[in-house]
Amino acid sequence: MVDNIETDVVIVGAGPSALFTVFELGLLDIKVHLIDILPRAGGQCSELYPEKPIYDIPGHPTITGAGLIDNLLAQIEPFHPTFHFNQLVTELETLGTPEAPAFRVKTDAGATFTAKAVIVAAGGGSFQPKKPPIEGIELYEDKSVFYAVRKMEEFRDKNVIIVGGGDSALDWTLNLHPIAKRITLVHRRDDFRAAPHSVNAMRELVAAGKLDLRIGQIVGLSGDDGELSGAHFKAGKEDAVVIAAERLIPFFGLTMKLGPIADWGLNLNENLIPVDTAQFETNVPGIFAIGDINFYPGKLKLILCGFHEGSLAAQKVHRYVYPDKKLTFQYTTSSTNLQKKLGVQ
Amino acid sequence: MVHITFIDSSGEKRPVEAEEGSTVMEAAIRNSIPEITAECGGACACATCHVYVDEAFVPLTGEASPQEEDMLDFAYAVQPNSRLACQIKIGPEVEGLIVTTPARQG
Ligand SMILES: Cc1cc2nc3c(=O)[nH]c(=O)nc-3n(C[C@H](O)[C@H](O)[C@H](O)COP(=O)(O)OP(=O)(O)OC[C@H]3O[C@@H](n4cnc5c(N)ncnc54)[C@H](O)[C@@H]3O)c2cc1C
Ligand code: FES
């Protein structure tokens, strides 16, 4: 049994909107736990365009996606937020009353949290593996087709096909190679995005006859009752041939899916969560939505809008966390109280 | 203006006019061409603007950059004439360009 974590606020997602909101909440003495399915902070900036320059962050004529996230993490350092990565928020249950809300949040890793407010900063949804367009693949999912390796034992003494040319595909080819019966790596071209040292290690195993590398695509599967027996491999214009295998791991990158958010009792408008523009609260008092996931008249999916929304939401969150305290507006430049919290006094 | 024809996976043709200097993806979005999603808005970061370039135009549209090739790994049913529409610049040399869209982008 996993212990329950009690905190002021749980933020669903750890993209740029979530990160800056930690700062605004921190100034108001509000403690935060953030949960993201990705293994790191930064949402789209980290996952989709870490090396690309962004030109419309106020005060930064240019900054890369990764650079912005590094800066945001440095900025919120004084508030010691706790990150829970590699887990999907699956459940959000409303406990308290509209005047004194409380929530229970659960993840697919078995963690549970109770909080006085929840901020949904889920962007375009959670990043989940893309599925290759192979007919009937869903019949095999979680039995013999896996989009991630959670238990290595699953692959012991099995013939395994790994599809892809990036780091995940190469890393798992190398990691599973010692325990699998035989691994076949399938990629559409003889060029790999993965780190050069893993590509070299893979090439050495192929040269030594310990690993099969096939250039082409998987176009079909055979098997019974979800138990895979072979995959249909096609190279260029040649006819497909069957490669015998009991396991298939396709790595086709990530796509954003709304996921369990649809089941949390929140109003939705075409996969977006409608909010008011004074405090960015949803139809459920105590649940807020900021950044790309929310909707209101005039909404723009820009990072700077997520920052603004988080700062305003924080004011209302303060009322739920400290119902008896009055909030006075202060500047970070001139308030010694705020500067103490930031550790600069 | 340069003329481009989009053919969808069922064979339906949609001719459009596109501005020089823009990209094939932008021409598709401006003209609400189905089967082009372009989630990342042209940053070569999503592979949801995958098209097949008509063989006659393959030499005229240039070659995919290494970064584009990397993104094409995430596209479905990739062929030798596959490109990402956001990485094809429109100039006078591609007048009459024909591209086909795949049935699935993501
Ligand atoms: C290629 C590209 C270029 C861009 N360029 C710019 C630009 O120049 N300027 C600009 O302002 N904006 C730009 N954007 C948009 C910008 O990246 C987004 O507006 C911003 O990332 C939104 O931040 P967010 O925090 O709201 O959500 P996201 O960055 O999408 O982060 C949301 C996070 O929540 C997680 N999540 C969602 N649901 C769950 C769940 N149930 N459980 C666990 N985790 C969950 C996701 O995994 C994700 O990590 C660009 C976007 C792209 C793709
Ligand atoms: S629009 Fe995303 S890669 Fe072209």
PDB file of N, CA, C and O in Angstrom, chain A residues 150-211:
ATOM      1  N   ARG A 150       8.430  -2.258 -19.588  1.00  0.00           N
ATOM      2  CA  ARG A 150       8.290  -2.034 -18.150  1.00  0.00           C
ATOM      3  C   ARG A 150       8.925  -3.182 -17.373  1.00  0.00           C
ATOM      4  O   ARG A 150       9.528  -2.972 -16.335  1.00  0.00           O
ATOM      5  N   LYS A 151       8.730  -4.419 -17.881  1.00  0.00           N
ATOM      6  CA  LYS A 151       9.330  -5.589 -17.224  1.00  0.00           C
ATOM      7  C   LYS A 151      10.191  -6.316 -18.245  1.00  0.00           C
ATOM      8  O   LYS A 151       9.676  -6.865 -19.211  1.00  0.00           O
ATOM      9  N   MET A 152      11.490  -6.361 -18.007  1.00  0.00           N
ATOM     10  CA  MET A 152      12.380  -7.004 -18.966  1.00  0.00           C
ATOM     11  C   MET A 152      12.113  -8.506 -19.077  1.00  0.00           C
ATOM     12  O   MET A 152      12.276  -9.096 -20.145  1.00  0.00           O
ATOM     13  N   GLU A 153      11.668  -9.112 -17.977  1.00  0.00           N
ATOM     14  CA  GLU A 153      11.412 -10.563 -17.941  1.00  0.00           C
ATOM     15  C   GLU A 153      10.426 -11.001 -19.031  1.00  0.00           C
ATOM     16  O   GLU A 153      10.471 -12.125 -19.516  1.00  0.00           O
ATOM     17  N   GLU A 154       9.526 -10.116 -19.351  1.00  0.00           N
ATOM     18  CA  GLU A 154       8.544 -10.323 -20.405  1.00  0.00           C
ATOM     19  C   GLU A 154       9.202 -10.790 -21.724  1.00  0.00           C
ATOM     20  O   GLU A 154       8.556 -11.389 -22.574  1.00  0.00           O
ATOM     21  N   PHE A 155      10.495 -10.483 -21.889  1.00  0.00           N
ATOM     22  CA  PHE A 155      11.165 -10.722 -23.172  1.00  0.00           C
ATOM     23  C   PHE A 155      12.221 -11.826 -23.090  1.00  0.00           C
ATOM     24  O   PHE A 155      12.872 -12.131 -24.065  1.00  0.00           O
ATOM     25  N   ARG A 156      12.360 -12.428 -21.899  1.00  0.00           N
ATOM     26  CA  ARG A 156      13.383 -13.463 -21.732  1.00  0.00           C
ATOM     27  C   ARG A 156      13.088 -14.668 -22.628  1.00  0.00           C
ATOM     28  O   ARG A 156      11.967 -15.148 -22.699  1.00  0.00           O
ATOM     29  N   ASP A 157      14.143 -15.144 -23.336  1.00  0.00           N
ATOM     30  CA  ASP A 157      14.052 -16.325 -24.204  1.00  0.00           C
ATOM     31  C   ASP A 157      12.992 -16.208 -25.300  1.00  0.00           C
ATOM     32  O   ASP A 157      12.457 -17.209 -25.768  1.00  0.00           O
ATOM     33  N   LYS A 158      12.665 -14.969 -25.667  1.00  0.00           N
ATOM     34  CA  LYS A 158      11.676 -14.764 -26.726  1.00  0.00           C
ATOM     35  C   LYS A 158      12.367 -14.226 -27.979  1.00  0.00           C
ATOM     36  O   LYS A 158      13.423 -13.581 -27.900  1.00  0.00           O
ATOM     37  N   ASN A 159      11.738 -14.485 -29.139  1.00  0.00           N
ATOM     38  CA  ASN A 159      12.159 -13.810 -30.358  1.00  0.00           C
ATOM     39  C   ASN A 159      11.461 -12.455 -30.382  1.00  0.00           C
ATOM     40  O   ASN A 159      10.231 -12.395 -30.355  1.00  0.00           O
ATOM     41  N   VAL A 160      12.261 -11.396 -30.398  1.00  0.00           N
ATOM     42  CA  VAL A 160      11.699 -10.050 -30.230  1.00  0.00           C
ATOM     43  C   VAL A 160      12.007  -9.212 -31.469  1.00  0.00           C
ATOM     44  O   VAL A 160      13.140  -9.206 -31.957  1.00  0.00           O
ATOM     45  N   ILE A 161      10.988  -8.503 -31.973  1.00  0.00           N
ATOM     46  CA  ILE A 161      11.223  -7.530 -33.045  1.00  0.00           C
ATOM     47  C   ILE A 161      11.082  -6.140 -32.447  1.00  0.00           C
ATOM     48  O   ILE A 161      10.079  -5.842 -31.789  1.00  0.00           O
ATOM     49  N   ILE A 162      12.104  -5.323 -32.647  1.00  0.00           N
ATOM     50  CA  ILE A 162      12.044  -3.931 -32.187  1.00  0.00           C
ATOM     51  C   ILE A 162      12.027  -3.049 -33.436  1.00  0.00           C
ATOM     52  O   ILE A 162      12.832  -3.257 -34.350  1.00  0.00           O
ATOM     53  N   VAL A 163      11.087  -2.106 -33.497  1.00  0.00           N
ATOM     54  CA  VAL A 163      10.980  -1.262 -34.686  1.00  0.00           C
ATOM     55  C   VAL A 163      11.306   0.181 -34.322  1.00  0.00           C
ATOM     56  O   VAL A 163      10.737   0.728 -33.370  1.00  0.00           O
ATOM     57  N   GLY A 164      12.216   0.795 -35.070  1.00  0.00           N
ATOM     58  CA  GLY A 164      12.506   2.213 -34.855  1.00  0.00           C
ATOM     59  C   GLY A 164      13.988   2.490 -35.006  1.00  0.00           C
ATOM     60  O   GLY A 164      14.804   1.561 -35.098  1.00  0.00           O
ATOM     61  N   GLY A 165      14.336   3.782 -35.050  1.00  0.00           N
ATOM     62  CA  GLY A 165      15.732   4.152 -35.276  1.00  0.00           C
ATOM     63  C   GLY A 165      16.237   5.198 -34.302  1.00  0.00           C
ATOM     64  O   GLY A 165      17.299   5.782 -34.485  1.00  0.00           O
ATOM     65  N   GLY A 166      15.473   5.432 -33.238  1.00  0.00           N
ATOM     66  CA  GLY A 166      15.880   6.444 -32.256  1.00  0.00           C
ATOM     67  C   GLY A 166      16.515   5.797 -31.037  1.00  0.00           C
ATOM     68  O   GLY A 166      16.797   4.604 -31.015  1.00  0.00           O
ATOM     69  N   ASP A 167      16.708   6.620 -29.998  1.00  0.00           N
ATOM     70  CA  ASP A 167      17.385   6.121 -28.798  1.00  0.00           C
ATOM     71  C   ASP A 167      16.624   5.001 -28.106  1.00  0.00           C
ATOM     72  O   ASP A 167      17.234   4.027 -27.664  1.00  0.00           O
ATOM     73  N   SER A 168      15.288   5.117 -28.012  1.00  0.00           N
ATOM     74  CA  SER A 168      14.541   4.065 -27.314  1.00  0.00           C
ATOM     75  C   SER A 168      14.740   2.737 -28.018  1.00  0.00           C
ATOM     76  O   SER A 168      14.996   1.717 -27.376  1.00  0.00           O
ATOM     77  N   ALA A 169      14.612   2.736 -29.354  1.00  0.00           N
ATOM     78  CA  ALA A 169      14.734   1.483 -30.107  1.00  0.00           C
ATOM     79  C   ALA A 169      16.127   0.878 -29.913  1.00  0.00           C
ATOM     80  O   ALA A 169      16.270  -0.313 -29.638  1.00  0.00           O
ATOM     81  N   LEU A 170      17.152   1.717 -30.026  1.00  0.00           N
ATOM     82  CA  LEU A 170      18.520   1.197 -29.920  1.00  0.00           C
ATOM     83  C   LEU A 170      18.849   0.783 -28.484  1.00  0.00           C
ATOM     84  O   LEU A 170      19.443  -0.268 -28.253  1.00  0.00           O
ATOM     85  N   ASP A 171      18.444   1.595 -27.513  1.00  0.00           N
ATOM     86  CA  ASP A 171      18.736   1.261 -26.112  1.00  0.00           C
ATOM     87  C   ASP A 171      18.126  -0.086 -25.753  1.00  0.00           C
ATOM     88  O   ASP A 171      18.776  -0.926 -25.135  1.00  0.00           O
ATOM     89  N   TRP A 172      16.868  -0.311 -26.146  1.00  0.00           N
ATOM     90  CA  TRP A 172      16.218  -1.571 -25.768  1.00  0.00           C
ATOM     91  C   TRP A 172      16.760  -2.737 -26.572  1.00  0.00           C
ATOM     92  O   TRP A 172      16.808  -3.859 -26.087  1.00  0.00           O
ATOM     93  N   THR A 173      17.195  -2.469 -27.806  1.00  0.00           N
ATOM     94  CA  THR A 173      17.847  -3.537 -28.564  1.00  0.00           C
ATOM     95  C   THR A 173      19.076  -4.018 -27.796  1.00  0.00           C
ATOM     96  O   THR A 173      19.287  -5.214 -27.597  1.00  0.00           O
ATOM     97  N   LEU A 174      19.869  -3.073 -27.316  1.00  0.00           N
ATOM     98  CA  LEU A 174      21.097  -3.436 -26.602  1.00  0.00           C
ATOM     99  C   LEU A 174      20.794  -4.035 -25.225  1.00  0.00           C
ATOM    100  O   LEU A 174      21.423  -5.005 -24.812  1.00  0.00           O
ATOM    101  N   ASN A 175      19.799  -3.483 -24.526  1.00  0.00           N
ATOM    102  CA  ASN A 175      19.493  -3.975 -23.173  1.00  0.00           C
ATOM    103  C   ASN A 175      18.865  -5.360 -23.182  1.00  0.00           C
ATOM    104  O   ASN A 175      19.102  -6.164 -22.285  1.00  0.00           O
ATOM    105  N   LEU A 176      18.015  -5.613 -24.164  1.00  0.00           N
ATOM    106  CA  LEU A 176      17.301  -6.891 -24.174  1.00  0.00           C
ATOM    107  C   LEU A 176      18.108  -7.982 -24.864  1.00  0.00           C
ATOM    108  O   LEU A 176      17.826  -9.166 -24.686  1.00  0.00           O
ATOM    109  N   HIS A 177      19.101  -7.568 -25.622  1.00  0.00           N
ATOM    110  CA  HIS A 177      19.879  -8.535 -26.391  1.00  0.00           C
ATOM    111  C   HIS A 177      20.417  -9.696 -25.538  1.00  0.00           C
ATOM    112  O   HIS A 177      20.317 -10.863 -25.931  1.00  0.00           O
ATOM    113  N   PRO A 178      20.948  -9.447 -24.340  1.00  0.00           N
ATOM    114  CA  PRO A 178      21.500 -10.566 -23.554  1.00  0.00           C
ATOM    115  C   PRO A 178      20.437 -11.546 -23.060  1.00  0.00           C
ATOM    116  O   PRO A 178      20.760 -12.704 -22.808  1.00  0.00           O
ATOM    117  N   ILE A 179      19.191 -11.111 -22.892  1.00  0.00           N
ATOM    118  CA  ILE A 179      18.212 -12.037 -22.299  1.00  0.00           C
ATOM    119  C   ILE A 179      17.227 -12.611 -23.325  1.00  0.00           C
ATOM    120  O   ILE A 179      16.661 -13.666 -23.110  1.00  0.00           O
ATOM    121  N   ALA A 180      17.035 -11.915 -24.445  1.00  0.00           N
ATOM    122  CA  ALA A 180      16.097 -12.421 -25.455  1.00  0.00           C
ATOM    123  C   ALA A 180      16.745 -13.579 -26.207  1.00  0.00           C
ATOM    124  O   ALA A 180      17.965 -13.726 -26.220  1.00  0.00           O
ATOM    125  N   LYS A 181      15.906 -14.409 -26.828  1.00  0.00           N
ATOM    126  CA  LYS A 181      16.435 -15.508 -27.633  1.00  0.00           C
ATOM    127  C   LYS A 181      17.122 -14.908 -28.861  1.00  0.00           C
ATOM    128  O   LYS A 181      18.272 -15.232 -29.163  1.00  0.00           O
ATOM    129  N   ARG A 182      16.411 -14.044 -29.555  1.00  0.00           N
ATOM    130  CA  ARG A 182      16.960 -13.388 -30.752  1.00  0.00           C
ATOM    131  C   ARG A 182      16.241 -12.062 -30.936  1.00  0.00           C
ATOM    132  O   ARG A 182      15.025 -11.998 -30.782  1.00  0.00           O
ATOM    133  N   ILE A 183      17.008 -11.041 -31.277  1.00  0.00           N
ATOM    134  CA  ILE A 183      16.369  -9.748 -31.533  1.00  0.00           C
ATOM    135  C   ILE A 183      16.537  -9.376 -33.000  1.00  0.00           C
ATOM    136  O   ILE A 183      17.619  -9.531 -33.573  1.00  0.00           O
ATOM    137  N   THR A 184      15.447  -8.909 -33.603  1.00  0.00           N
ATOM    138  CA  THR A 184      15.519  -8.343 -34.943  1.00  0.00           C
ATOM    139  C   THR A 184      15.167  -6.864 -34.831  1.00  0.00           C
ATOM    140  O   THR A 184      14.095  -6.515 -34.325  1.00  0.00           O
ATOM    141  N   LEU A 185      16.077  -6.023 -35.269  1.00  0.00           N
ATOM    142  CA  LEU A 185      15.797  -4.589 -35.265  1.00  0.00           C
ATOM    143  C   LEU A 185      15.334  -4.215 -36.667  1.00  0.00           C
ATOM    144  O   LEU A 185      16.005  -4.531 -37.659  1.00  0.00           O
ATOM    145  N   VAL A 186      14.161  -3.585 -36.759  1.00  0.00           N
ATOM    146  CA  VAL A 186      13.611  -3.188 -38.060  1.00  0.00           C
ATOM    147  C   VAL A 186      13.536  -1.671 -38.115  1.00  0.00           C
ATOM    148  O   VAL A 186      13.015  -1.030 -37.197  1.00  0.00           O
ATOM    149  N   HIS A 187      14.099  -1.092 -39.183  1.00  0.00           N
ATOM    150  CA  HIS A 187      14.018   0.353 -39.343  1.00  0.00           C
ATOM    151  C   HIS A 187      13.810   0.638 -40.821  1.00  0.00           C
ATOM    152  O   HIS A 187      14.249  -0.124 -41.664  1.00  0.00           O
ATOM    153  N   ARG A 188      13.179   1.763 -41.141  1.00  0.00           N
ATOM    154  CA  ARG A 188      12.816   1.993 -42.539  1.00  0.00           C
ATOM    155  C   ARG A 188      14.011   2.396 -43.405  1.00  0.00           C
ATOM    156  O   ARG A 188      13.936   2.389 -44.622  1.00  0.00           O
ATOM    157  N   ARG A 189      15.110   2.811 -42.778  1.00  0.00           N
ATOM    158  CA  ARG A 189      16.285   3.213 -43.563  1.00  0.00           C
ATOM    159  C   ARG A 189      17.534   2.807 -42.774  1.00  0.00           C
ATOM    160  O   ARG A 189      17.471   2.604 -41.556  1.00  0.00           O
ATOM    161  N   ASP A 190      18.676   2.768 -43.474  1.00  0.00           N
ATOM    162  CA  ASP A 190      19.887   2.321 -42.797  1.00  0.00           C
ATOM    163  C   ASP A 190      20.622   3.495 -42.163  1.00  0.00           C
ATOM    164  O   ASP A 190      21.837   3.616 -42.268  1.00  0.00           O
ATOM    165  N   ASP A 191      19.877   4.367 -41.519  1.00  0.00           N
ATOM    166  CA  ASP A 191      20.421   5.562 -40.893  1.00  0.00           C
ATOM    167  C   ASP A 191      19.694   5.699 -39.573  1.00  0.00           C
ATOM    168  O   ASP A 191      18.482   5.525 -39.538  1.00  0.00           O
ATOM    169  N   PHE A 192      20.404   5.982 -38.488  1.00  0.00           N
ATOM    170  CA  PHE A 192      19.760   5.964 -37.181  1.00  0.00           C
ATOM    171  C   PHE A 192      19.901   7.299 -36.476  1.00  0.00           C
ATOM    172  O   PHE A 192      20.964   7.911 -36.517  1.00  0.00           O
ATOM    173  N   ARG A 193      18.810   7.740 -35.841  1.00  0.00           N
ATOM    174  CA  ARG A 193      18.855   9.003 -35.089  1.00  0.00           C
ATOM    175  C   ARG A 193      19.551   8.821 -33.748  1.00  0.00           C
ATOM    176  O   ARG A 193      19.961   9.778 -33.130  1.00  0.00           O
ATOM    177  N   ALA A 194      19.640   7.583 -33.295  1.00  0.00           N
ATOM    178  CA  ALA A 194      20.100   7.319 -31.931  1.00  0.00           C
ATOM    179  C   ALA A 194      21.546   7.781 -31.735  1.00  0.00           C
ATOM    180  O   ALA A 194      22.263   8.053 -32.694  1.00  0.00           O
ATOM    181  N   ALA A 195      21.962   7.840 -30.478  1.00  0.00           N
ATOM    182  CA  ALA A 195      23.322   8.256 -30.133  1.00  0.00           C
ATOM    183  C   ALA A 195      24.330   7.365 -30.862  1.00  0.00           C
ATOM    184  O   ALA A 195      24.156   6.144 -30.913  1.00  0.00           O
ATOM    185  N   PRO A 196      25.403   7.961 -31.429  1.00  0.00           N
ATOM    186  CA  PRO A 196      26.367   7.193 -32.238  1.00  0.00           C
ATOM    187  C   PRO A 196      26.945   5.981 -31.503  1.00  0.00           C
ATOM    188  O   PRO A 196      27.106   4.923 -32.103  1.00  0.00           O
ATOM    189  N   HIS A 197      27.208   6.095 -30.182  1.00  0.00           N
ATOM    190  CA  HIS A 197      27.832   4.935 -29.520  1.00  0.00           C
ATOM    191  C   HIS A 197      26.880   3.749 -29.472  1.00  0.00           C
ATOM    192  O   HIS A 197      27.311   2.603 -29.606  1.00  0.00           O
ATOM    193  N   SER A 198      25.554   3.988 -29.348  1.00  0.00           N
ATOM    194  CA  SER A 198      24.665   2.819 -29.355  1.00  0.00           C
ATOM    195  C   SER A 198      24.504   2.277 -30.774  1.00  0.00           C
ATOM    196  O   SER A 198      24.349   1.071 -30.962  1.00  0.00           O
ATOM    197  N   VAL A 199      24.542   3.166 -31.768  1.00  0.00           N
ATOM    198  CA  VAL A 199      24.472   2.686 -33.151  1.00  0.00           C
ATOM    199  C   VAL A 199      25.693   1.795 -33.435  1.00  0.00           C
ATOM    200  O   VAL A 199      25.564   0.706 -33.994  1.00  0.00           O
ATOM    201  N   ASN A 200      26.877   2.229 -32.995  1.00  0.00           N
ATOM    202  CA  ASN A 200      28.085   1.429 -33.203  1.00  0.00           C
ATOM    203  C   ASN A 200      27.990   0.080 -32.514  1.00  0.00           C
ATOM    204  O   ASN A 200      28.326  -0.954 -33.086  1.00  0.00           O
ATOM    205  N   ALA A 201      27.503   0.100 -31.258  1.00  0.00           N
ATOM    206  CA  ALA A 201      27.384  -1.158 -30.514  1.00  0.00           C
ATOM    207  C   ALA A 201      26.429  -2.097 -31.246  1.00  0.00           C
ATOM    208  O   ALA A 201      26.686  -3.312 -31.349  1.00  0.00           O
ATOM    209  N   MET A 202      25.341  -1.547 -31.775  1.00  0.00           N
ATOM    210  CA  MET A 202      24.373  -2.361 -32.515  1.00  0.00           C
ATOM    211  C   MET A 202      25.044  -2.956 -33.755  1.00  0.00           C
ATOM    212  O   MET A 202      24.936  -4.159 -34.031  1.00  0.00           O
ATOM    213  N   ARG A 203      25.781  -2.104 -34.501  1.00  0.00           N
ATOM    214  CA  ARG A 203      26.434  -2.581 -35.740  1.00  0.00           C
ATOM    215  C   ARG A 203      27.427  -3.708 -35.443  1.00  0.00           C
ATOM    216  O   ARG A 203      27.546  -4.657 -36.219  1.00  0.00           O
ATOM    217  N   GLU A 204      28.126  -3.611 -34.319  1.00  0.00           N
ATOM    218  CA  GLU A 204      29.085  -4.665 -33.959  1.00  0.00           C
ATOM    219  C   GLU A 204      28.379  -5.991 -33.721  1.00  0.00           C
ATOM    220  O   GLU A 204      28.844  -7.038 -34.158  1.00  0.00           O
ATOM    221  N   LEU A 205      27.231  -5.934 -33.016  1.00  0.00           N
ATOM    222  CA  LEU A 205      26.478  -7.167 -32.763  1.00  0.00           C
ATOM    223  C   LEU A 205      25.975  -7.769 -34.070  1.00  0.00           C
ATOM    224  O   LEU A 205      25.978  -8.992 -34.245  1.00  0.00           O
ATOM    225  N   VAL A 206      25.546  -6.899 -34.987  1.00  0.00           N
ATOM    226  CA  VAL A 206      25.065  -7.384 -36.283  1.00  0.00           C
ATOM    227  C   VAL A 206      26.226  -8.065 -37.026  1.00  0.00           C
ATOM    228  O   VAL A 206      26.084  -9.178 -37.550  1.00  0.00           O
ATOM    229  N   ALA A 207      27.396  -7.407 -37.020  1.00  0.00           N
ATOM    230  CA  ALA A 207      28.567  -7.949 -37.729  1.00  0.00           C
ATOM    231  C   ALA A 207      28.975  -9.290 -37.126  1.00  0.00           C
ATOM    232  O   ALA A 207      29.420 -10.193 -37.831  1.00  0.00           O
ATOM    233  N   ALA A 208      28.797  -9.455 -35.819  1.00  0.00           N
ATOM    234  CA  ALA A 208      29.173 -10.703 -35.145  1.00  0.00           C
ATOM    235  C   ALA A 208      28.088 -11.767 -35.273  1.00  0.00           C
ATOM    236  O   ALA A 208      28.194 -12.847 -34.687  1.00  0.00           O
ATOM    237  N   GLY A 209      27.008 -11.426 -35.982  1.00  0.00           N
ATOM    238  CA  GLY A 209      25.933 -12.402 -36.203  1.00  0.00           C
ATOM    239  C   GLY A 209      25.043 -12.614 -34.988  1.00  0.00           C
ATOM    240  O   GLY A 209      24.309 -13.591 -34.908  1.00  0.00           O
ATOM    241  N   LYS A 210      25.093 -11.672 -34.025  1.00  0.00           N
ATOM    242  CA  LYS A 210      24.316 -11.873 -32.792  1.00  0.00           C
ATOM    243  C   LYS A 210      22.990 -11.117 -32.790  1.00  0.00           C
ATOM    244  O   LYS A 210      22.238 -11.170 -31.813  1.00  0.00           O
ATOM    245  N   LEU A 211      22.745 -10.393 -33.869  1.00  0.00           N
ATOM    246  CA  LEU A 211      21.551  -9.545 -33.920  1.00  0.00           C
ATOM    247  C   LEU A 211      21.180  -9.408 -35.389  1.00  0.00           C
ATOM    248  O   LEU A 211      22.064  -9.365 -36.248  1.00  0.00           O
TER     249      LEU A 211
END
